[in-house]
Amino acid sequence: MEIYATGLNLLDSKIKTGEFKLILPYKMPLILGHDLAGIVKEVGNNVKKYNVGDEVYARPTDFHIGTFAEYITVREEDLAFKPKNLSMEEAASVPLVALTAWQALVEIGQLKKDKRYLFRQVREE
């Protein structure tokens, strides 16, 4: 896929400085980048959902990052169609941030489907 926009995350700088070495033991040098928006340029034989020319966004799985490049191969299950009301830049800013919010709300906060929740802003003084 051709990358039109990518996101820059704190995670990228932490990987570069080695702060995540125990969790994500990447071997340097490598191309960083965890978010992208772009256009599908080729599809594999087993790809069913996407076609050449589709506008997509993604957060490639760990150990398959590299969205600071011009092109990247991304697994079909890591892609989503880019919402038409978002620019490439806006779409590229979403994936890792959305994943982090999901982890906080669903995995840590244990929010459940079909339930209602009231959130309160907490201000630190």
mmCIF file of N, CA and C in Angstrom:
data_model
loop_
_atom_site.group_PDB
_atom_site.id
_atom_site.type_symbol
_atom_site.label_atom_id
_atom_site.label_comp_id
_atom_site.label_asym_id
_atom_site.label_seq_id
_atom_site.Cartn_x
_atom_site.Cartn_y
_atom_site.Cartn_z
ATOM 1 N N MET A 1 0.833 -1.162 0.000
ATOM 2 C CA MET A 1 0.000 0.000 0.000
ATOM 3 C C MET A 1 0.881 1.228 0.000
ATOM 4 N N GLU A 2 0.376 2.289 -0.598
ATOM 5 C CA GLU A 2 1.096 3.548 -0.626
ATOM 6 C C GLU A 2 0.628 4.399 0.546
ATOM 7 N N ILE A 3 1.584 4.876 1.324
ATOM 8 C CA ILE A 3 1.269 5.664 2.506
ATOM 9 C C ILE A 3 1.153 7.138 2.123
ATOM 10 N N TYR A 4 0.014 7.728 2.425
ATOM 11 C CA TYR A 4 -0.220 9.143 2.171
ATOM 12 C C TYR A 4 0.019 9.977 3.422
ATOM 13 N N ALA A 5 -0.242 9.390 4.588
ATOM 14 C CA ALA A 5 -0.045 10.106 5.853
ATOM 15 C C ALA A 5 0.257 9.083 6.936
ATOM 16 N N THR A 6 1.004 9.519 7.926
ATOM 17 C CA THR A 6 1.330 8.654 9.057
ATOM 18 C C THR A 6 1.216 9.452 10.341
ATOM 19 N N GLY A 7 1.061 8.753 11.444
ATOM 20 C CA GLY A 7 1.002 9.414 12.739
ATOM 21 C C GLY A 7 2.349 9.295 13.438
ATOM 22 N N LEU A 8 2.649 10.262 14.254
ATOM 23 C CA LEU A 8 3.866 10.238 15.061
ATOM 24 C C LEU A 8 3.430 10.086 16.512
ATOM 25 N N ASN A 9 3.871 9.006 17.135
ATOM 26 C CA ASN A 9 3.434 8.686 18.494
ATOM 27 C C ASN A 9 4.612 8.641 19.450
ATOM 28 N N LEU A 10 4.323 8.856 20.711
ATOM 29 C CA LEU A 10 5.343 8.747 21.743
ATOM 30 C C LEU A 10 5.973 7.359 21.731
ATOM 31 N N LEU A 11 5.185 6.350 21.387
ATOM 32 C CA LEU A 11 5.701 4.981 21.307
ATOM 33 C C LEU A 11 6.894 4.893 20.360
ATOM 34 N N ASP A 12 6.860 5.604 19.249
ATOM 35 C CA ASP A 12 7.967 5.567 18.294
ATOM 36 C C ASP A 12 9.264 6.072 18.914
ATOM 37 N N SER A 13 9.191 7.165 19.656
ATOM 38 C CA SER A 13 10.407 7.695 20.277
ATOM 39 C C SER A 13 10.891 6.781 21.392
ATOM 40 N N LYS A 14 9.975 6.144 22.103
ATOM 41 C CA LYS A 14 10.381 5.229 23.176
ATOM 42 C C LYS A 14 11.038 3.975 22.617
ATOM 43 N N ILE A 15 10.567 3.493 21.482
ATOM 44 C CA ILE A 15 11.226 2.351 20.834
ATOM 45 C C ILE A 15 12.616 2.770 20.375
ATOM 46 N N LYS A 16 12.723 3.955 19.794
ATOM 47 C CA LYS A 16 14.007 4.446 19.292
ATOM 48 C C LYS A 16 15.042 4.578 20.408
ATOM 49 N N THR A 17 14.611 5.045 21.574
ATOM 50 C CA THR A 17 15.548 5.227 22.688
ATOM 51 C C THR A 17 15.785 3.942 23.481
ATOM 52 N N GLY A 18 15.034 2.882 23.163
ATOM 53 C CA GLY A 18 15.223 1.604 23.844
ATOM 54 C C GLY A 18 14.381 1.424 25.091
ATOM 55 N N GLU A 19 13.491 2.364 25.401
ATOM 56 C CA GLU A 19 12.677 2.280 26.616
ATOM 57 C C GLU A 19 11.700 1.105 26.603
ATOM 58 N N PHE A 20 11.363 0.589 25.431
ATOM 59 C CA PHE A 20 10.419 -0.524 25.315
ATOM 60 C C PHE A 20 11.120 -1.822 24.937
ATOM 61 N N LYS A 21 12.434 -1.855 25.099
ATOM 62 C CA LYS A 21 13.221 -2.999 24.655
ATOM 63 C C LYS A 21 12.758 -4.322 25.266
ATOM 64 N N LEU A 22 12.341 -4.323 26.515
ATOM 65 C CA LEU A 22 11.901 -5.562 27.158
ATOM 66 C C LEU A 22 10.537 -6.020 26.636
ATOM 67 N N ILE A 23 9.686 -5.081 26.241
ATOM 68 C CA ILE A 23 8.346 -5.413 25.757
ATOM 69 C C ILE A 23 8.346 -5.651 24.253
ATOM 70 N N LEU A 24 9.017 -4.774 23.523
ATOM 71 C CA LEU A 24 9.091 -4.845 22.067
ATOM 72 C C LEU A 24 10.560 -4.851 21.647
ATOM 73 N N PRO A 25 11.198 -6.019 21.641
ATOM 74 C CA PRO A 25 12.634 -6.090 21.354
ATOM 75 C C PRO A 25 12.969 -5.982 19.861
ATOM 76 N N TYR A 26 12.711 -4.812 19.286
ATOM 77 C CA TYR A 26 13.036 -4.573 17.882
ATOM 78 C C TYR A 26 14.544 -4.514 17.711
ATOM 79 N N LYS A 27 15.000 -4.977 16.579
ATOM 80 C CA LYS A 27 16.416 -4.879 16.239
ATOM 81 C C LYS A 27 16.609 -3.640 15.364
ATOM 82 N N MET A 28 17.567 -2.815 15.745
ATOM 83 C CA MET A 28 17.862 -1.603 14.981
ATOM 84 C C MET A 28 18.890 -1.936 13.912
ATOM 85 N N PRO A 29 18.928 -1.235 12.815
ATOM 86 C CA PRO A 29 18.020 -0.149 12.450
ATOM 87 C C PRO A 29 16.688 -0.695 11.944
ATOM 88 N N LEU A 30 15.658 0.092 12.107
ATOM 89 C CA LEU A 30 14.353 -0.257 11.567
ATOM 90 C C LEU A 30 13.597 1.009 11.243
ATOM 91 N N ILE A 31 12.558 0.869 10.434
ATOM 92 C CA ILE A 31 11.697 2.002 10.102
ATOM 93 C C ILE A 31 10.573 2.014 11.134
ATOM 94 N N LEU A 32 10.459 3.122 11.826
ATOM 95 C CA LEU A 32 9.408 3.272 12.836
ATOM 96 C C LEU A 32 8.092 3.670 12.183
ATOM 97 N N GLY A 33 7.070 3.820 12.997
ATOM 98 C CA GLY A 33 5.765 4.264 12.533
ATOM 99 C C GLY A 33 4.705 3.213 12.776
ATOM 100 N N HIS A 34 3.626 3.610 13.464
ATOM 101 C CA HIS A 34 2.568 2.692 13.866
ATOM 102 C C HIS A 34 1.196 3.010 13.296
ATOM 103 N N ASP A 35 1.022 4.135 12.623
ATOM 104 C CA ASP A 35 -0.274 4.548 12.080
ATOM 105 C C ASP A 35 -0.096 4.946 10.623
ATOM 106 N N LEU A 36 -1.122 4.690 9.822
ATOM 107 C CA LEU A 36 -1.046 5.116 8.428
ATOM 108 C C LEU A 36 -2.425 5.303 7.846
ATOM 109 N N ALA A 37 -2.454 6.095 6.798
ATOM 110 C CA ALA A 37 -3.605 6.191 5.909
ATOM 111 C C ALA A 37 -3.034 6.200 4.510
ATOM 112 N N GLY A 38 -3.676 5.470 3.626
ATOM 113 C CA GLY A 38 -3.149 5.406 2.277
ATOM 114 C C GLY A 38 -4.082 4.709 1.322
ATOM 115 N N ILE A 39 -3.509 4.323 0.185
ATOM 116 C CA ILE A 39 -4.276 3.694 -0.882
ATOM 117 C C ILE A 39 -3.681 2.332 -1.207
ATOM 118 N N VAL A 40 -4.558 1.354 -1.326
ATOM 119 C CA VAL A 40 -4.133 -0.006 -1.667
ATOM 120 C C VAL A 40 -3.605 0.004 -3.099
ATOM 121 N N LYS A 41 -2.382 -0.487 -3.283
ATOM 122 C CA LYS A 41 -1.753 -0.538 -4.609
ATOM 123 C C LYS A 41 -1.725 -1.947 -5.180
ATOM 124 N N GLU A 42 -1.686 -2.948 -4.316
ATOM 125 C CA GLU A 42 -1.715 -4.352 -4.733
ATOM 126 C C GLU A 42 -2.419 -5.144 -3.645
ATOM 127 N N VAL A 43 -3.007 -6.277 -4.020
ATOM 128 C CA VAL A 43 -3.611 -7.170 -3.031
ATOM 129 C C VAL A 43 -3.110 -8.587 -3.273
ATOM 130 N N GLY A 44 -2.954 -9.336 -2.188
ATOM 131 C CA GLY A 44 -2.551 -10.724 -2.292
ATOM 132 C C GLY A 44 -3.697 -11.593 -2.788
ATOM 133 N N ASN A 45 -3.373 -12.811 -3.173
ATOM 134 C CA ASN A 45 -4.364 -13.738 -3.723
ATOM 135 C C ASN A 45 -5.493 -14.058 -2.751
ATOM 136 N N ASN A 46 -5.216 -14.043 -1.454
ATOM 137 C CA ASN A 46 -6.220 -14.417 -0.467
ATOM 138 C C ASN A 46 -6.984 -13.240 0.117
ATOM 139 N N VAL A 47 -6.681 -12.026 -0.322
ATOM 140 C CA VAL A 47 -7.364 -10.837 0.187
ATOM 141 C C VAL A 47 -8.759 -10.768 -0.416
ATOM 142 N N LYS A 48 -9.765 -10.647 0.436
ATOM 143 C CA LYS A 48 -11.166 -10.658 -0.005
ATOM 144 C C LYS A 48 -11.857 -9.299 0.156
ATOM 145 N N LYS A 49 -11.464 -8.537 1.151
ATOM 146 C CA LYS A 49 -12.217 -7.344 1.527
ATOM 147 C C LYS A 49 -11.786 -6.074 0.788
ATOM 148 N N TYR A 50 -10.537 -6.001 0.358
ATOM 149 C CA TYR A 50 -9.994 -4.760 -0.196
ATOM 150 C C TYR A 50 -9.585 -4.935 -1.645
ATOM 151 N N ASN A 51 -9.644 -3.822 -2.379
ATOM 152 C CA ASN A 51 -9.273 -3.805 -3.789
ATOM 153 C C ASN A 51 -8.275 -2.687 -4.048
ATOM 154 N N VAL A 52 -7.551 -2.800 -5.153
ATOM 155 C CA VAL A 52 -6.637 -1.739 -5.569
ATOM 156 C C VAL A 52 -7.429 -0.446 -5.681
ATOM 157 N N GLY A 53 -6.883 0.621 -5.111
ATOM 158 C CA GLY A 53 -7.527 1.930 -5.142
ATOM 159 C C GLY A 53 -8.320 2.273 -3.897
ATOM 160 N N ASP A 54 -8.586 1.292 -3.036
ATOM 161 C CA ASP A 54 -9.320 1.573 -1.801
ATOM 162 C C ASP A 54 -8.514 2.483 -0.884
ATOM 163 N N GLU A 55 -9.179 3.456 -0.281
ATOM 164 C CA GLU A 55 -8.561 4.295 0.736
ATOM 165 C C GLU A 55 -8.747 3.606 2.082
ATOM 166 N N VAL A 56 -7.645 3.400 2.794
ATOM 167 C CA VAL A 56 -7.674 2.642 4.042
ATOM 168 C C VAL A 56 -6.841 3.352 5.103
ATOM 169 N N TYR A 57 -7.024 2.890 6.336
ATOM 170 C CA TYR A 57 -6.117 3.292 7.412
ATOM 171 C C TYR A 57 -5.841 2.069 8.256
ATOM 172 N N ALA A 58 -4.748 2.153 9.054
ATOM 173 C CA ALA A 58 -4.326 0.938 9.747
ATOM 174 C C ALA A 58 -3.367 1.251 10.871
ATOM 175 N N ARG A 59 -3.275 0.288 11.756
ATOM 176 C CA ARG A 59 -2.234 0.211 12.774
ATOM 177 C C ARG A 59 -1.625 -1.179 12.580
ATOM 178 N N PRO A 60 -0.518 -1.260 11.795
ATOM 179 C CA PRO A 60 0.084 -2.576 11.580
ATOM 180 C C PRO A 60 0.454 -3.238 12.903
ATOM 181 N N THR A 61 0.333 -4.541 12.942
ATOM 182 C CA THR A 61 0.622 -5.285 14.152
ATOM 183 C C THR A 61 2.086 -5.120 14.567
ATOM 184 N N ASP A 62 2.363 -5.333 15.844
ATOM 185 C CA ASP A 62 3.744 -5.248 16.335
ATOM 186 C C ASP A 62 4.647 -6.144 15.497
ATOM 187 N N PHE A 63 5.870 -5.698 15.318
ATOM 188 C CA PHE A 63 6.909 -6.381 14.544
ATOM 189 C C PHE A 63 6.639 -6.339 13.043
ATOM 190 N N HIS A 64 5.613 -5.572 12.624
ATOM 191 C CA HIS A 64 5.354 -5.335 11.196
ATOM 192 C C HIS A 64 5.122 -3.849 10.964
ATOM 193 N N ILE A 65 5.741 -3.025 11.828
ATOM 194 C CA ILE A 65 5.570 -1.576 11.736
ATOM 195 C C ILE A 65 6.431 -1.031 10.593
ATOM 196 N N GLY A 66 6.442 0.273 10.436
ATOM 197 C CA GLY A 66 7.268 0.900 9.424
ATOM 198 C C GLY A 66 6.507 1.906 8.591
ATOM 199 N N THR A 67 5.562 2.594 9.197
ATOM 200 C CA THR A 67 4.706 3.508 8.448
ATOM 201 C C THR A 67 5.377 4.843 8.117
ATOM 202 N N PHE A 68 6.635 5.025 8.518
ATOM 203 C CA PHE A 68 7.363 6.225 8.118
ATOM 204 C C PHE A 68 7.957 6.054 6.720
ATOM 205 N N ALA A 69 7.675 4.946 6.057
ATOM 206 C CA ALA A 69 8.132 4.675 4.697
ATOM 207 C C ALA A 69 7.080 5.155 3.696
ATOM 208 N N GLU A 70 7.407 5.053 2.407
ATOM 209 C CA GLU A 70 6.450 5.425 1.370
ATOM 210 C C GLU A 70 5.457 4.315 1.083
ATOM 211 N N TYR A 71 5.907 3.066 1.224
ATOM 212 C CA TYR A 71 5.072 1.900 0.957
ATOM 213 C C TYR A 71 5.255 0.899 2.087
ATOM 214 N N ILE A 72 4.218 0.091 2.321
ATOM 215 C CA ILE A 72 4.293 -0.939 3.344
ATOM 216 C C ILE A 72 3.310 -2.052 2.978
ATOM 217 N N THR A 73 3.621 -3.246 3.403
ATOM 218 C CA THR A 73 2.692 -4.358 3.287
ATOM 219 C C THR A 73 1.975 -4.497 4.624
ATOM 220 N N VAL A 74 0.646 -4.560 4.584
ATOM 221 C CA VAL A 74 -0.155 -4.641 5.805
ATOM 222 C C VAL A 74 -1.114 -5.823 5.674
ATOM 223 N N ARG A 75 -1.241 -6.575 6.747
ATOM 224 C CA ARG A 75 -2.168 -7.712 6.745
ATOM 225 C C ARG A 75 -3.607 -7.208 6.615
ATOM 226 N N GLU A 76 -4.420 -7.970 5.921
ATOM 227 C CA GLU A 76 -5.806 -7.584 5.689
ATOM 228 C C GLU A 76 -6.545 -7.302 6.998
ATOM 229 N N GLU A 77 -6.301 -8.114 8.016
ATOM 230 C CA GLU A 77 -7.018 -7.932 9.288
ATOM 231 C C GLU A 77 -6.567 -6.700 10.064
ATOM 232 N N ASP A 78 -5.478 -6.068 9.645
ATOM 233 C CA ASP A 78 -5.022 -4.844 10.301
ATOM 234 C C ASP A 78 -5.549 -3.581 9.616
ATOM 235 N N LEU A 79 -6.240 -3.728 8.496
ATOM 236 C CA LEU A 79 -6.743 -2.598 7.719
ATOM 237 C C LEU A 79 -8.202 -2.293 8.035
ATOM 238 N N ALA A 80 -8.590 -1.052 7.764
ATOM 239 C CA ALA A 80 -9.995 -0.647 7.797
ATOM 240 C C ALA A 80 -10.185 0.392 6.697
ATOM 241 N N PHE A 81 -11.388 0.463 6.153
ATOM 242 C CA PHE A 81 -11.673 1.493 5.165
ATOM 243 C C PHE A 81 -11.608 2.855 5.840
ATOM 244 N N LYS A 82 -10.947 3.811 5.186
ATOM 245 C CA LYS A 82 -10.852 5.162 5.718
ATOM 246 C C LYS A 82 -12.235 5.809 5.640
ATOM 247 N N PRO A 83 -12.711 6.360 6.749
ATOM 248 C CA PRO A 83 -13.990 7.081 6.683
ATOM 249 C C PRO A 83 -13.915 8.216 5.660
ATOM 250 N N LYS A 84 -14.928 8.334 4.854
ATOM 251 C CA LYS A 84 -14.919 9.331 3.775
ATOM 252 C C LYS A 84 -14.881 10.768 4.305
ATOM 253 N N ASN A 85 -15.361 10.975 5.525
ATOM 254 C CA ASN A 85 -15.388 12.337 6.073
ATOM 255 C C ASN A 85 -14.072 12.732 6.741
ATOM 256 N N LEU A 86 -13.068 11.863 6.699
ATOM 257 C CA LEU A 86 -11.750 12.182 7.267
ATOM 258 C C LEU A 86 -10.726 12.345 6.152
ATOM 259 N N SER A 87 -9.833 13.310 6.325
ATOM 260 C CA SER A 87 -8.697 13.444 5.413
ATOM 261 C C SER A 87 -7.715 12.314 5.698
ATOM 262 N N MET A 88 -6.754 12.145 4.826
ATOM 263 C CA MET A 88 -5.711 11.133 5.065
ATOM 264 C C MET A 88 -4.973 11.446 6.374
ATOM 265 N N GLU A 89 -4.686 12.721 6.604
ATOM 266 C CA GLU A 89 -3.963 13.108 7.817
ATOM 267 C C GLU A 89 -4.783 12.812 9.065
ATOM 268 N N GLU A 90 -6.065 13.129 9.016
ATOM 269 C CA GLU A 90 -6.930 12.850 10.164
ATOM 270 C C GLU A 90 -7.036 11.353 10.417
ATOM 271 N N ALA A 91 -7.206 10.579 9.364
ATOM 272 C CA ALA A 91 -7.322 9.128 9.510
ATOM 273 C C ALA A 91 -6.038 8.516 10.065
ATOM 274 N N ALA A 92 -4.900 9.016 9.649
ATOM 275 C CA ALA A 92 -3.621 8.481 10.126
ATOM 276 C C ALA A 92 -3.387 8.790 11.598
ATOM 277 N N SER A 93 -4.107 9.757 12.142
ATOM 278 C CA SER A 93 -3.923 10.111 13.554
ATOM 279 C C SER A 93 -4.752 9.238 14.491
ATOM 280 N N VAL A 94 -5.591 8.365 13.956
ATOM 281 C CA VAL A 94 -6.557 7.623 14.764
ATOM 282 C C VAL A 94 -6.083 6.267 15.308
ATOM 283 N N PRO A 95 -5.475 5.371 14.531
ATOM 284 C CA PRO A 95 -5.361 3.962 14.940
ATOM 285 C C PRO A 95 -4.743 3.673 16.306
ATOM 286 N N LEU A 96 -3.539 4.123 16.577
ATOM 287 C CA LEU A 96 -2.907 3.788 17.855
ATOM 288 C C LEU A 96 -3.601 4.479 19.021
ATOM 289 N N VAL A 97 -4.051 5.704 18.801
ATOM 290 C CA VAL A 97 -4.776 6.426 19.848
ATOM 291 C C VAL A 97 -6.092 5.708 20.160
ATOM 292 N N ALA A 98 -6.799 5.258 19.132
ATOM 293 C CA ALA A 98 -8.050 4.528 19.338
ATOM 294 C C ALA A 98 -7.799 3.205 20.047
ATOM 295 N N LEU A 99 -6.731 2.512 19.668
ATOM 296 C CA LEU A 99 -6.387 1.255 20.340
ATOM 297 C C LEU A 99 -6.099 1.499 21.817
ATOM 298 N N THR A 100 -5.373 2.554 22.122
ATOM 299 C CA THR A 100 -5.058 2.881 23.513
ATOM 300 C C THR A 100 -6.337 3.189 24.297
ATOM 301 N N ALA A 101 -7.253 3.946 23.701
ATOM 302 C CA ALA A 101 -8.523 4.252 24.367
ATOM 303 C C ALA A 101 -9.327 2.970 24.586
ATOM 304 N N TRP A 102 -9.367 2.105 23.582
ATOM 305 C CA TRP A 102 -10.075 0.822 23.707
ATOM 306 C C TRP A 102 -9.489 0.008 24.861
ATOM 307 N N GLN A 103 -8.174 -0.084 24.921
ATOM 308 C CA GLN A 103 -7.533 -0.854 25.990
ATOM 309 C C GLN A 103 -7.882 -0.282 27.352
ATOM 310 N N ALA A 104 -7.872 1.042 27.468
ATOM 311 C CA ALA A 104 -8.191 1.666 28.755
ATOM 312 C C ALA A 104 -9.643 1.427 29.153
ATOM 313 N N LEU A 105 -10.563 1.604 28.225
ATOM 314 C CA LEU A 105 -11.981 1.490 28.543
ATOM 315 C C LEU A 105 -12.471 0.049 28.656
ATOM 316 N N VAL A 106 -12.074 -0.798 27.723
ATOM 317 C CA VAL A 106 -12.618 -2.155 27.666
ATOM 318 C C VAL A 106 -11.771 -3.155 28.445
ATOM 319 N N GLU A 107 -10.467 -3.134 28.215
ATOM 320 C CA GLU A 107 -9.619 -4.129 28.873
ATOM 321 C C GLU A 107 -9.352 -3.786 30.333
ATOM 322 N N ILE A 108 -9.050 -2.534 30.616
ATOM 323 C CA ILE A 108 -8.755 -2.143 31.997
ATOM 324 C C ILE A 108 -10.030 -1.727 32.731
ATOM 325 N N GLY A 109 -10.858 -0.878 32.095
ATOM 326 C CA GLY A 109 -12.094 -0.412 32.725
ATOM 327 C C GLY A 109 -13.226 -1.413 32.674
ATOM 328 N N GLN A 110 -13.082 -2.436 31.869
ATOM 329 C CA GLN A 110 -14.053 -3.526 31.741
ATOM 330 C C GLN A 110 -15.455 -3.043 31.354
ATOM 331 N N LEU A 111 -15.522 -2.029 30.478
ATOM 332 C CA LEU A 111 -16.812 -1.599 29.967
ATOM 333 C C LEU A 111 -17.415 -2.720 29.131
ATOM 334 N N LYS A 112 -18.732 -2.830 29.169
ATOM 335 C CA LYS A 112 -19.447 -3.901 28.470
ATOM 336 C C LYS A 112 -20.393 -3.328 27.423
ATOM 337 N N LYS A 113 -20.612 -4.100 26.375
ATOM 338 C CA LYS A 113 -21.529 -3.735 25.304
ATOM 339 C C LYS A 113 -22.954 -3.618 25.869
ATOM 340 N N ASP A 114 -23.729 -2.694 25.328
ATOM 341 C CA ASP A 114 -25.133 -2.478 25.687
ATOM 342 C C ASP A 114 -25.331 -1.980 27.120
ATOM 343 N N LYS A 115 -24.311 -1.451 27.732
ATOM 344 C CA LYS A 115 -24.419 -0.834 29.061
ATOM 345 C C LYS A 115 -24.211 0.666 28.889
ATOM 346 N N ARG A 116 -24.737 1.449 29.828
ATOM 347 C CA ARG A 116 -24.547 2.896 29.805
ATOM 348 C C ARG A 116 -23.613 3.290 30.934
ATOM 349 N N TYR A 117 -22.742 4.246 30.638
ATOM 350 C CA TYR A 117 -21.762 4.699 31.614
ATOM 351 C C TYR A 117 -21.758 6.215 31.665
ATOM 352 N N LEU A 118 -21.540 6.743 32.834
ATOM 353 C CA LEU A 118 -21.423 8.183 33.027
ATOM 354 C C LEU A 118 -19.986 8.477 33.423
ATOM 355 N N PHE A 119 -19.324 9.333 32.665
ATOM 356 C CA PHE A 119 -17.944 9.683 32.962
ATOM 357 C C PHE A 119 -17.912 11.087 33.550
ATOM 358 N N ARG A 120 -17.024 11.254 34.482
ATOM 359 C CA ARG A 120 -16.876 12.527 35.162
ATOM 360 C C ARG A 120 -15.444 12.993 34.981
ATOM 361 N N GLN A 121 -15.276 14.247 34.625
ATOM 362 C CA GLN A 121 -13.939 14.787 34.474
ATOM 363 C C GLN A 121 -13.348 15.049 35.849
ATOM 364 N N VAL A 122 -12.126 14.568 36.049
ATOM 365 C CA VAL A 122 -11.431 14.785 37.312
ATOM 366 C C VAL A 122 -10.350 15.827 37.063
ATOM 367 N N ARG A 123 -10.389 16.867 37.846
ATOM 368 C CA ARG A 123 -9.384 17.935 37.706
ATOM 369 C C ARG A 123 -8.384 17.837 38.821
ATOM 370 N N GLU A 124 -7.128 17.891 38.417
ATOM 371 C CA GLU A 124 -6.077 17.881 39.437
ATOM 372 C C GLU A 124 -5.802 19.319 39.841
ATOM 373 N N GLU A 125 -5.693 19.551 41.105
ATOM 374 C CA GLU A 125 -5.469 20.913 41.616
ATOM 375 C C GLU A 125 -4.011 21.141 41.878
#
